[in-house]
Short mmCIF file of C-alpha atoms (C1' of nucleotides) in Angstrom, two decimals:
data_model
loop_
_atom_site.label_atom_id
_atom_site.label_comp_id
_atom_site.label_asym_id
_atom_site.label_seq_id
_atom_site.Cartn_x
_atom_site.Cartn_y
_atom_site.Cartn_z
CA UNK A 1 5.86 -28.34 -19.11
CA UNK A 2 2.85 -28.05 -21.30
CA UNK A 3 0.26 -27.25 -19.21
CA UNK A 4 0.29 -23.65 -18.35
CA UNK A 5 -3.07 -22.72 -16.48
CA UNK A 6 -1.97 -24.02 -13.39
CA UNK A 7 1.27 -22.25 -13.26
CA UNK A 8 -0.80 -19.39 -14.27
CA UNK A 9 -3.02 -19.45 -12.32
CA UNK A 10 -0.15 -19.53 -9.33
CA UNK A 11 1.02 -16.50 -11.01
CA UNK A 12 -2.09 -14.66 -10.83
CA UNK A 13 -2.57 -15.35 -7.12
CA UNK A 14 0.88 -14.58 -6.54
CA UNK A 15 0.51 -11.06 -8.04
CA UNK A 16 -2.62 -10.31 -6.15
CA UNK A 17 -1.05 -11.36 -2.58
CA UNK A 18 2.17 -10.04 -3.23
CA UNK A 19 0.83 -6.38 -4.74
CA UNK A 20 -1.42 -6.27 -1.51
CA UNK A 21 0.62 -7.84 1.17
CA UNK A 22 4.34 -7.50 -0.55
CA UNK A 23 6.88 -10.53 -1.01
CA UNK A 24 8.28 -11.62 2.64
CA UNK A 25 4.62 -11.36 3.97
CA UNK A 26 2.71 -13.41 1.40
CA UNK A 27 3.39 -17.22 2.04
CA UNK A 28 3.34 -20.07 -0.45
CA UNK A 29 0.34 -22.13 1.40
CA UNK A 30 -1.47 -18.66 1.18
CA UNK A 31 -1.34 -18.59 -2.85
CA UNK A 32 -1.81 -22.11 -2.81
CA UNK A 33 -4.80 -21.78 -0.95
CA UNK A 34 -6.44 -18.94 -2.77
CA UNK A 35 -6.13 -21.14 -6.10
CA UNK A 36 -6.52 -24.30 -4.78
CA UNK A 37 -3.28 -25.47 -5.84
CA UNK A 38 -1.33 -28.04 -3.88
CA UNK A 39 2.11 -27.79 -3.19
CA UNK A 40 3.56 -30.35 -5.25
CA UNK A 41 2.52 -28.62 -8.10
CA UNK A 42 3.90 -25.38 -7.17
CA UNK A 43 7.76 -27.08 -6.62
CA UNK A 44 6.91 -28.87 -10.24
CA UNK A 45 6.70 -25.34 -11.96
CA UNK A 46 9.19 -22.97 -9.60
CA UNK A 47 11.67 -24.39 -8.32
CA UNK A 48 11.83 -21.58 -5.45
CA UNK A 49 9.86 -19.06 -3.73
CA UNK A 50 12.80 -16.76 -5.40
CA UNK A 51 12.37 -18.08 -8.31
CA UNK A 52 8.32 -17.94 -8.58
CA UNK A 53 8.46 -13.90 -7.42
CA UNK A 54 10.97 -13.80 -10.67
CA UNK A 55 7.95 -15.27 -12.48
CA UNK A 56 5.59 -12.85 -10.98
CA UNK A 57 7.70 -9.89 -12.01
CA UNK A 58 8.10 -11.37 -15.65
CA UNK A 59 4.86 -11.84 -16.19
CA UNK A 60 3.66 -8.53 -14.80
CA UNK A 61 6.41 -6.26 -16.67
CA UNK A 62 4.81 -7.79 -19.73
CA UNK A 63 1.34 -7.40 -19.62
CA UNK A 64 2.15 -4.05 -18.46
CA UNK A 65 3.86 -2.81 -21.02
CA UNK A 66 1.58 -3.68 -23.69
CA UNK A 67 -0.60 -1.20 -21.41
CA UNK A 68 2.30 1.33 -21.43
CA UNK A 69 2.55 1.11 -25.06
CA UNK A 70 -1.16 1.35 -26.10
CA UNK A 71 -1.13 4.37 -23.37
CA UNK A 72 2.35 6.25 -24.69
CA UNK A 73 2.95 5.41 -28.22
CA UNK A 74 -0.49 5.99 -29.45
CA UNK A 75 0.19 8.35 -32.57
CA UNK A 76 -3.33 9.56 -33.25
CA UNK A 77 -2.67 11.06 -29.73
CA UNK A 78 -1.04 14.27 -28.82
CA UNK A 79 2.27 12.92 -26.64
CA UNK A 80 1.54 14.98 -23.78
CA UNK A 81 -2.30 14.13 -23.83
CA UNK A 82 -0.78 10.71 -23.96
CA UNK A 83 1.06 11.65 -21.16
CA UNK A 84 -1.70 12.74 -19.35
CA UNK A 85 -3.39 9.55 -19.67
CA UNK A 86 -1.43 7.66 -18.52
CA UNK A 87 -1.49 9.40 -15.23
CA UNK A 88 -4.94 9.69 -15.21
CA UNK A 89 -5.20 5.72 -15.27
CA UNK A 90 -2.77 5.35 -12.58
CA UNK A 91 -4.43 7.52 -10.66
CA UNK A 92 -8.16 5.38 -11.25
CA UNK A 93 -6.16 2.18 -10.75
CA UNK A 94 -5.23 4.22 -7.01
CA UNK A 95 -8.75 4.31 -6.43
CA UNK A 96 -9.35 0.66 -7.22
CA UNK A 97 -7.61 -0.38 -4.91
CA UNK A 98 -8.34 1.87 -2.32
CA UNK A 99 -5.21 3.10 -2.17
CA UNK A 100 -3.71 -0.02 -0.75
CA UNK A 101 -1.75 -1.33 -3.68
CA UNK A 102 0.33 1.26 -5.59
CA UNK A 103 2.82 0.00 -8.38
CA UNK A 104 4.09 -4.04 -7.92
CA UNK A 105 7.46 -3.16 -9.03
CA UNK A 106 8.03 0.03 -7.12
CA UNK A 107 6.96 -1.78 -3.73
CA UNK A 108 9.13 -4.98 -4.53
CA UNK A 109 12.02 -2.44 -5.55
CA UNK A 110 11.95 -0.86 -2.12
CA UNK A 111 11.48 -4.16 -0.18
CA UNK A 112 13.89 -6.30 -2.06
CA UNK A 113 16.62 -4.39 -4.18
CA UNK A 114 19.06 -4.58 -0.53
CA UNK A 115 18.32 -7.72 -0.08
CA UNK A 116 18.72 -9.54 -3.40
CA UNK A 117 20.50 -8.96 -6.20
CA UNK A 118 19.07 -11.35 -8.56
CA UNK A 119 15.59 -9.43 -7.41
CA UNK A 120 17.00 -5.85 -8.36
CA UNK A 121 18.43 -6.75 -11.75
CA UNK A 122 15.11 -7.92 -12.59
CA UNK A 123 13.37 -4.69 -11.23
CA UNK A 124 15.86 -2.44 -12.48
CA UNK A 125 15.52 -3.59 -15.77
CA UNK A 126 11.49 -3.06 -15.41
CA UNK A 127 11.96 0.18 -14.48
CA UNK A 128 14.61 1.03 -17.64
CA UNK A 129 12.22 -0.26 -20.35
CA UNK A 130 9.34 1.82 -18.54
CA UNK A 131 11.38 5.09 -18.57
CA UNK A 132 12.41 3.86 -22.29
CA UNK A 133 8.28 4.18 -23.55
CA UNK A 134 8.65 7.71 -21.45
CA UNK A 135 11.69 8.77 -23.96
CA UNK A 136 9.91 8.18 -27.13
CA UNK A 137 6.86 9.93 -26.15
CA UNK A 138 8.79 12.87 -24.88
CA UNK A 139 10.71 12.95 -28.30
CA UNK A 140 7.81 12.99 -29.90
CA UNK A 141 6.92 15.95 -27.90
CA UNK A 142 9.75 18.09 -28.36
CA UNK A 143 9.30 17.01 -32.43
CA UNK A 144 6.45 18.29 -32.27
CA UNK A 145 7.69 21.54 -30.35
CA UNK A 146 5.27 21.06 -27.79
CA UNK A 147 8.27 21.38 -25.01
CA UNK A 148 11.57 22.53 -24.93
CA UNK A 149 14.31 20.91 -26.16
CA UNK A 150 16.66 21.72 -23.88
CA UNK A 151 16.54 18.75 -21.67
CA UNK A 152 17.32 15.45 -22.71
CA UNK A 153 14.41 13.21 -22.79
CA UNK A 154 16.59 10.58 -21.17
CA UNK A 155 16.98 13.19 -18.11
CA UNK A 156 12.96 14.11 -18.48
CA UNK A 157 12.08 10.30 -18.58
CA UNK A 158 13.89 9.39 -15.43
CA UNK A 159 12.49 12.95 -13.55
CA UNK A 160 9.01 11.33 -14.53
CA UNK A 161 8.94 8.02 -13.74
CA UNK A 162 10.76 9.01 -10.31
CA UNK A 163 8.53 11.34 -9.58
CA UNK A 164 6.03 9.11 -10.28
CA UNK A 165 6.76 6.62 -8.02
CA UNK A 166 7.14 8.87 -5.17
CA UNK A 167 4.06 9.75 -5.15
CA UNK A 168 2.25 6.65 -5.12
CA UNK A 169 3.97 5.94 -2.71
CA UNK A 170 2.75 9.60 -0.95
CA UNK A 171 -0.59 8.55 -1.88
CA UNK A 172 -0.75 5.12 -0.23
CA UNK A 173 0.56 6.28 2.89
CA UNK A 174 -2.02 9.62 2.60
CA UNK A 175 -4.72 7.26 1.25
CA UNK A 176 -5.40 9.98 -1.46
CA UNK A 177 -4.80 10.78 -4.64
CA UNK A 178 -3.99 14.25 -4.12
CA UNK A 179 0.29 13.98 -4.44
CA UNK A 180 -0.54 12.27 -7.55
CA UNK A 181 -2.60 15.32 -8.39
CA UNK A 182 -0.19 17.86 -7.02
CA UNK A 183 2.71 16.11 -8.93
CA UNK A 184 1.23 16.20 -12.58
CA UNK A 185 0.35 20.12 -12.24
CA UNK A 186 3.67 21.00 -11.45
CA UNK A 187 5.52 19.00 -13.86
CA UNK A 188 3.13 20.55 -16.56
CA UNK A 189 3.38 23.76 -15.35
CA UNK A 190 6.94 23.85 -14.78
CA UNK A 191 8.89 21.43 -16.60
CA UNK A 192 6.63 20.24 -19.58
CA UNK A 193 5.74 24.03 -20.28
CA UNK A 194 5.47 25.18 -24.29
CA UNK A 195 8.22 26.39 -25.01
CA UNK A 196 8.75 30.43 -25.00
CA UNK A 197 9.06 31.51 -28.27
CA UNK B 1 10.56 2.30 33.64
CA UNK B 2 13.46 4.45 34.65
CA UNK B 3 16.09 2.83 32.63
CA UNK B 4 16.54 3.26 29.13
CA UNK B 5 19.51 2.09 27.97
CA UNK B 6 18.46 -1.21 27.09
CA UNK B 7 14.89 0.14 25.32
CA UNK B 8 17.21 2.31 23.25
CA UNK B 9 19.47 -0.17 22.62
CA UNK B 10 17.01 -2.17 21.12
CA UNK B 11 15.43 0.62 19.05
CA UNK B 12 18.73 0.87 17.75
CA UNK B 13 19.44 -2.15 16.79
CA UNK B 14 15.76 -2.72 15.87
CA UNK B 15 16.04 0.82 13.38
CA UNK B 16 19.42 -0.31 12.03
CA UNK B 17 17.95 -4.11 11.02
CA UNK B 18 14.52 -3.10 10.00
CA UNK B 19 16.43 -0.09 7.68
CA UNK B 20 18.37 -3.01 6.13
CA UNK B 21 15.93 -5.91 5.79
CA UNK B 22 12.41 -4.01 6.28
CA UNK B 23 9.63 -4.74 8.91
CA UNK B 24 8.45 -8.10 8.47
CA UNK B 25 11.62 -9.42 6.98
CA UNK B 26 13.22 -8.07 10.90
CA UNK B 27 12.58 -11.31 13.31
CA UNK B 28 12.54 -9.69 17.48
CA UNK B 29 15.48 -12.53 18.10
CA UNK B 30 17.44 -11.42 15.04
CA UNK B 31 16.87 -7.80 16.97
CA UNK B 32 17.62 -9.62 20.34
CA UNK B 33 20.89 -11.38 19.35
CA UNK B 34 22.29 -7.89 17.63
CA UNK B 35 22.24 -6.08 21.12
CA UNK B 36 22.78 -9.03 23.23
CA UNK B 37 19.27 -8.08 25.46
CA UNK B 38 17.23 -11.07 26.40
CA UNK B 39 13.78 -11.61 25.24
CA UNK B 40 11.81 -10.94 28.63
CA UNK B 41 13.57 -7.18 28.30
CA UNK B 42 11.90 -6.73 25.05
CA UNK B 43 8.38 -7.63 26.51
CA UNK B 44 8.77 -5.72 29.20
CA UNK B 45 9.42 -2.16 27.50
CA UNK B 46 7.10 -2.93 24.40
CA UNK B 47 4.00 -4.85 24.23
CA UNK B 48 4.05 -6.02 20.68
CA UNK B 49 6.32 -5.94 17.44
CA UNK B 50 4.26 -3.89 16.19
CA UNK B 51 3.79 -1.38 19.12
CA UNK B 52 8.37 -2.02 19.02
CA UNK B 53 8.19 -1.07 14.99
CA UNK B 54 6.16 2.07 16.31
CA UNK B 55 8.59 3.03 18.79
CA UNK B 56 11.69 2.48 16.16
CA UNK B 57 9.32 5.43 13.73
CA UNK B 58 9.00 7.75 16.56
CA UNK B 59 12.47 8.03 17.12
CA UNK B 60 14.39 8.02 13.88
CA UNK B 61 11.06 10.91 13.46
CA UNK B 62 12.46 12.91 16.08
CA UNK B 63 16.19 12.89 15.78
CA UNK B 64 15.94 13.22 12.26
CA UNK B 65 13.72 16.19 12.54
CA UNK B 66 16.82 17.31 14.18
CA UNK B 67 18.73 16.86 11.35
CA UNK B 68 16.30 18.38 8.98
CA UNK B 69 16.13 21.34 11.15
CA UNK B 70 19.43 22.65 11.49
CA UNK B 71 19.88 21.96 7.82
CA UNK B 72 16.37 23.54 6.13
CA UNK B 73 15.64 26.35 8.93
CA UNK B 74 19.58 28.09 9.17
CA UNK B 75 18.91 31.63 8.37
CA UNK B 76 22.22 32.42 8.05
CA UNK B 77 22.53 30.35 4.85
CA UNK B 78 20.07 31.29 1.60
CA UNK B 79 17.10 28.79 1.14
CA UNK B 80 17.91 27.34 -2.37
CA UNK B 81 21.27 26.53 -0.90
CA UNK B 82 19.55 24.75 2.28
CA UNK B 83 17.64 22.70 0.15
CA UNK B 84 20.56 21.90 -1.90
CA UNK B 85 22.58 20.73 1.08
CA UNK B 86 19.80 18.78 2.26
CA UNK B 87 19.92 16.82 -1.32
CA UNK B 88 23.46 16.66 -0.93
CA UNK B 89 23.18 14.83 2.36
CA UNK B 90 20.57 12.26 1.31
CA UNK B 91 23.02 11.39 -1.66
CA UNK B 92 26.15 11.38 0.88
CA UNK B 93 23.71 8.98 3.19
CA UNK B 94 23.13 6.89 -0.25
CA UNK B 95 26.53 5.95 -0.49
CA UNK B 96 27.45 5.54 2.84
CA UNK B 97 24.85 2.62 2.75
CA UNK B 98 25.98 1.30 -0.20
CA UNK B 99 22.41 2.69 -2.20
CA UNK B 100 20.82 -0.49 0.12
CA UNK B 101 19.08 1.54 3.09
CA UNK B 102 17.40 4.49 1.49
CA UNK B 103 14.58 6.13 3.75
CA UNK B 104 13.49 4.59 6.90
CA UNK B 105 10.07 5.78 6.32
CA UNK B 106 9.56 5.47 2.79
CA UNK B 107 10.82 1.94 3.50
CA UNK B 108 8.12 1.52 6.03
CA UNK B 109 5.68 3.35 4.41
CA UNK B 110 5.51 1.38 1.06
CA UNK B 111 5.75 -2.09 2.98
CA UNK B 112 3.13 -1.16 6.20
CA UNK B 113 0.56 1.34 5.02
CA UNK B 114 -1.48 -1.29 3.05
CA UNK B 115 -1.17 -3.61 6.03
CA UNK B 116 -1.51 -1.87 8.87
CA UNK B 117 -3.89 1.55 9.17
CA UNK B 118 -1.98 2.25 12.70
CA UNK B 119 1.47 2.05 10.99
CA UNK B 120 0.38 4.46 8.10
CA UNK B 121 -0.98 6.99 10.23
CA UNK B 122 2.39 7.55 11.98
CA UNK B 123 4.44 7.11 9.12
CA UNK B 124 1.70 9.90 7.20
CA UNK B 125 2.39 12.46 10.30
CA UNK B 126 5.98 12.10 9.81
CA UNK B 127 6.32 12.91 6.13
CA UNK B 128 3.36 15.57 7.41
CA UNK B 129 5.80 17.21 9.45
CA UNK B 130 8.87 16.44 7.03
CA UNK B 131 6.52 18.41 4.20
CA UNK B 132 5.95 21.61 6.83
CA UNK B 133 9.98 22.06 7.07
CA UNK B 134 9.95 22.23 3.48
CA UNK B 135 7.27 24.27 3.39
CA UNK B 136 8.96 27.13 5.49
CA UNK B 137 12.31 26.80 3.58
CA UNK B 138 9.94 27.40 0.73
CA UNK B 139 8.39 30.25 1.63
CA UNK B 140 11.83 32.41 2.98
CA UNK B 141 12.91 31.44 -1.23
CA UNK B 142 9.85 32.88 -1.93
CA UNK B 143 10.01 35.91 0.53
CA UNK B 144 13.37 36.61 -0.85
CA UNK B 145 12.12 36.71 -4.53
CA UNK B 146 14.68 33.50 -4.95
CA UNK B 147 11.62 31.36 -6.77
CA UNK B 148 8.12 32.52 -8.30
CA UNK B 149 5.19 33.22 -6.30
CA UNK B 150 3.15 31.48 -8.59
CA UNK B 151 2.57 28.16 -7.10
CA UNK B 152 1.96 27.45 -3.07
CA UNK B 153 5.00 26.28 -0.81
CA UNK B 154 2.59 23.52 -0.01
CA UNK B 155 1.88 21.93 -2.68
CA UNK B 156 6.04 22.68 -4.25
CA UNK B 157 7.01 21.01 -0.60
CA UNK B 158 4.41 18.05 -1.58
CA UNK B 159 6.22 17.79 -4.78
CA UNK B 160 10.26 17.91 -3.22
CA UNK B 161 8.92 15.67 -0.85
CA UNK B 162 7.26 12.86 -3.63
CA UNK B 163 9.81 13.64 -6.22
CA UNK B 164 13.08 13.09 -3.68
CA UNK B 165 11.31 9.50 -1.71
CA UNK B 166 10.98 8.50 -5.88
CA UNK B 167 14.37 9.17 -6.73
CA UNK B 168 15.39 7.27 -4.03
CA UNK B 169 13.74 4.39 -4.49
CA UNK B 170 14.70 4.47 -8.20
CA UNK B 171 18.63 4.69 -6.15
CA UNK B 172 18.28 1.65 -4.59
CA UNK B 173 17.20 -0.55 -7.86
CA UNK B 174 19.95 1.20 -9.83
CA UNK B 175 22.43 1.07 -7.10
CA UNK B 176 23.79 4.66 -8.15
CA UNK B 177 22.49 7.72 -7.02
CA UNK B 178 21.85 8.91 -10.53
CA UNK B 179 17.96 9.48 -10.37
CA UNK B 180 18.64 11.75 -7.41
CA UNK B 181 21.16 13.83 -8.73
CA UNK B 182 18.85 14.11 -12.30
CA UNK B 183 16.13 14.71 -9.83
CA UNK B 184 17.90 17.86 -8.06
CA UNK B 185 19.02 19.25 -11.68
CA UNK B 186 15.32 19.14 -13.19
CA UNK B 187 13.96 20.81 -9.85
CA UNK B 188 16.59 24.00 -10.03
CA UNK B 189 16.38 24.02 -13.48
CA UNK B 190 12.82 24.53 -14.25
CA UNK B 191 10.49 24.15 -10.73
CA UNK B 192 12.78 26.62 -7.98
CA UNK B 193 13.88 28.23 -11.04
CA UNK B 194 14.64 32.54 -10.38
CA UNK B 195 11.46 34.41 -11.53
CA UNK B 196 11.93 36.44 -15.15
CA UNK B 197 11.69 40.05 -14.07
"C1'" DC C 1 -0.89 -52.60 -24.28
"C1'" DT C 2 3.24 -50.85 -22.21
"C1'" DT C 3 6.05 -47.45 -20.54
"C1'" DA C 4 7.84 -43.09 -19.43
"C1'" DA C 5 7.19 -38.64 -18.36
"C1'" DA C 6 4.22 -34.63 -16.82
"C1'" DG C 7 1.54 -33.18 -13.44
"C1'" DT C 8 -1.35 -33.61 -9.10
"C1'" DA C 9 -1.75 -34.43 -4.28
"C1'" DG C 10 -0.73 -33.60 0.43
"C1'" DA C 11 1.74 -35.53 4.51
"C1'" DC C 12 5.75 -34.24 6.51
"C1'" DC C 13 10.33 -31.87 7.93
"C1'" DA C 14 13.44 -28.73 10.32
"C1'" DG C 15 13.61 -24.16 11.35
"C1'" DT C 16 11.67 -19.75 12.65
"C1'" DC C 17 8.03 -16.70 14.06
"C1'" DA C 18 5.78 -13.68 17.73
"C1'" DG C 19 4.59 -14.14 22.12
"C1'" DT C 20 4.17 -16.43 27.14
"C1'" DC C 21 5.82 -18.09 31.39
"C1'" DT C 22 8.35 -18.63 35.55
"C1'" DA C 23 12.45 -17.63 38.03
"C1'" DT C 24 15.83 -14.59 39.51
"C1'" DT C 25 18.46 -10.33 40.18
"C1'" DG C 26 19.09 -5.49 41.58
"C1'" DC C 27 17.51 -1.28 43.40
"C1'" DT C 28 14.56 1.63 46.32
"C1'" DT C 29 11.53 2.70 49.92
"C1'" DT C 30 9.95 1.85 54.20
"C1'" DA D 1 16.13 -5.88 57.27
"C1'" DA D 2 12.10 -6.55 54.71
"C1'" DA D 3 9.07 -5.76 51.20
"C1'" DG D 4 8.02 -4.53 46.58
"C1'" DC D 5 8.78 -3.34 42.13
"C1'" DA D 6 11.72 -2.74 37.81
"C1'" DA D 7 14.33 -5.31 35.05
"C1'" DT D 8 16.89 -9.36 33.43
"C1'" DA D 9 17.06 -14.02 31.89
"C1'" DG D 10 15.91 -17.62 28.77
"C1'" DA D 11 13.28 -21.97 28.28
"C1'" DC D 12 9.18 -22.92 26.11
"C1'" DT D 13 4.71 -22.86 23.09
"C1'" DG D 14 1.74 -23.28 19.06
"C1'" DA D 15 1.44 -21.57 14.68
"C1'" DC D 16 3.50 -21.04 10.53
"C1'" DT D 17 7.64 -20.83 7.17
"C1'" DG D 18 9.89 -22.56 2.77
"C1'" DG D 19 10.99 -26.78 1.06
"C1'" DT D 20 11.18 -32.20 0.52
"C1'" DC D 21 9.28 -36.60 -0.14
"C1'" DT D 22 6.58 -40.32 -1.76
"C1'" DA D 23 2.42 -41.85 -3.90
"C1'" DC D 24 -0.89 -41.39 -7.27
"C1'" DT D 25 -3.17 -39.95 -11.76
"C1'" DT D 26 -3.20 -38.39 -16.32
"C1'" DT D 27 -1.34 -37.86 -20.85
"C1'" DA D 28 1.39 -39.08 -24.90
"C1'" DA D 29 4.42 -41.97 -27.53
"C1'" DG D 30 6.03 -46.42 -29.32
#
DNA sequence: CTTAAAGTAGACCAGTCAGTCTATTGCTTT
DNA sequence: AAAGCAATAGACTGACTGGTCTACTTTAAG
């Protein structure tokens, strides 16, 4: 298994479909078609349709991350400014796609974690290393003293990223950004406030 | 179209499958074979699957509202504690699913409303209407000097209403309610928290 | 130059999909 | 009793599903 463009390139296509259409709607023959791949060289690199949305999810939790970590872990950056990025760029990627996407792993989470387990291990553990970039930048913010340290970041992390997720998932059904919006001036008002002195 | 045993039979059946597998994972025989109603019924009462999945939204919408009513609009019992019954519930639903069902129409929402604009319309009016009980439950906290006046009902309602479809989602990947009970303690803590004098 | 493996290519398979069609039953109204 | 409609019943269709199979081409090693 040397060459990898091919399987790449299945990859790619896969992602695109999927993130648009989600897993049980996108069929093989349609990635195949949109790279032009033919279907003996799809069964050469996965050896299921299981097992290639694995590959998808692999591949996108890692190239992600590397944009989570340039995003949260940026020390010449303020955490919480950080923070704010971060949810500014989801909210531009929103736009991108006119609202039609959202987050791969959130919408695979909801259509597959009851019906595979294999599926929401995988997702699951996504999701943990996410909310794991969201701890360190918190702890840097209550280092800092720019929040309260009366929460566990742990606890903050997992309020944030669920939060998060719900409203993409408000904003695809709303076709707006606005829950997005509302939900990032709340939880700086209200639960990422300065601390009182 | 007088009798509707059969139609709500297969909505049933229909809301119970879909709930488990999702919309385009749910095959009309697999609905069919559950309820034991033969396929010229199914074209008689609905003219399409997706005109069916429509009919399966409108009612868990309604008799659900039910639900939400009599447990977000008692007067006899204070708001805050409302809301926290209606958490408790969801959770209590959670397990009773073993964490694999979640919300019908956060479910629906995250798999339809990039493929269908018909489907996310419906599924937007629901959490629409969903957001309004909130909103009222909301503002008799706030009447009562329970919460701070400083942010709208609406947009606190748009952020219970995000925050709660997130956690979950996040449920169902981690099999434990966990996110939703972390989810509940953040809120009271620090968003419905009792105004400083 | 030979040989084996990696990779490409697509015809083909059984099964399933949403949806159609015709036939029949049961009830209601005249 | 007759007519007409609501509803039941399920065989059937063409398109498509994930997956298999065999044949061919390219690459690399000895």
């Amino acid at each position: 298994m040397k060459n990898t463009a091919t399987r790449d390139k299945l990859i790619d296509s896969g992602a695109q479909l999927i993130s648009q259409q989600g897993y049980n709607a996108t069929g093989i023959n349609a990635v195949l078609k949109t790279c032009g791949v033919p279907k003996g060289s799809f069964y050469h690199y996965f050896s299921s349709k299981e097992d290639f949305g694995l590959a998808v999810i692999e591949r996108f939790a890692t190239t992600y991350d590397e944009t989570l970590v340039s995003l949260l872990e940026d020390s010449d950056t303020p955490p919480l400014e950080r923070l704010k990025r971060y949810f500014a760029a989801g909210r531009e990627h929103m736009h991108e796609c006119d609202h039609a996407t959202g987050c791969l792993i959130g919408n695979l989470g909801q259509e597959l974690s009851g019906q595979s387990d294999t599926f929401r291990d995988a997702l699951n553990l996504v999701f943990q290393r996410w909310e794991q970039r969201f701890v360190r930048c918190l702890q840097d913010a209550q280092a800092r003293g720019d929040i309260a340290t009366h929460t566990a970041p742990e606890a903050l992390a997992s309020f944030i990223l669920t939060g998060w997720e719900g409203a993409i998932l408000r904003a695809k059904t709303l076709k707006s950004v606005e829950p997005m919006e509302q939900f990032e001036t709340i939880l700086f008002q209200q639960v990422l406030a300065r601390p009182s002195p």
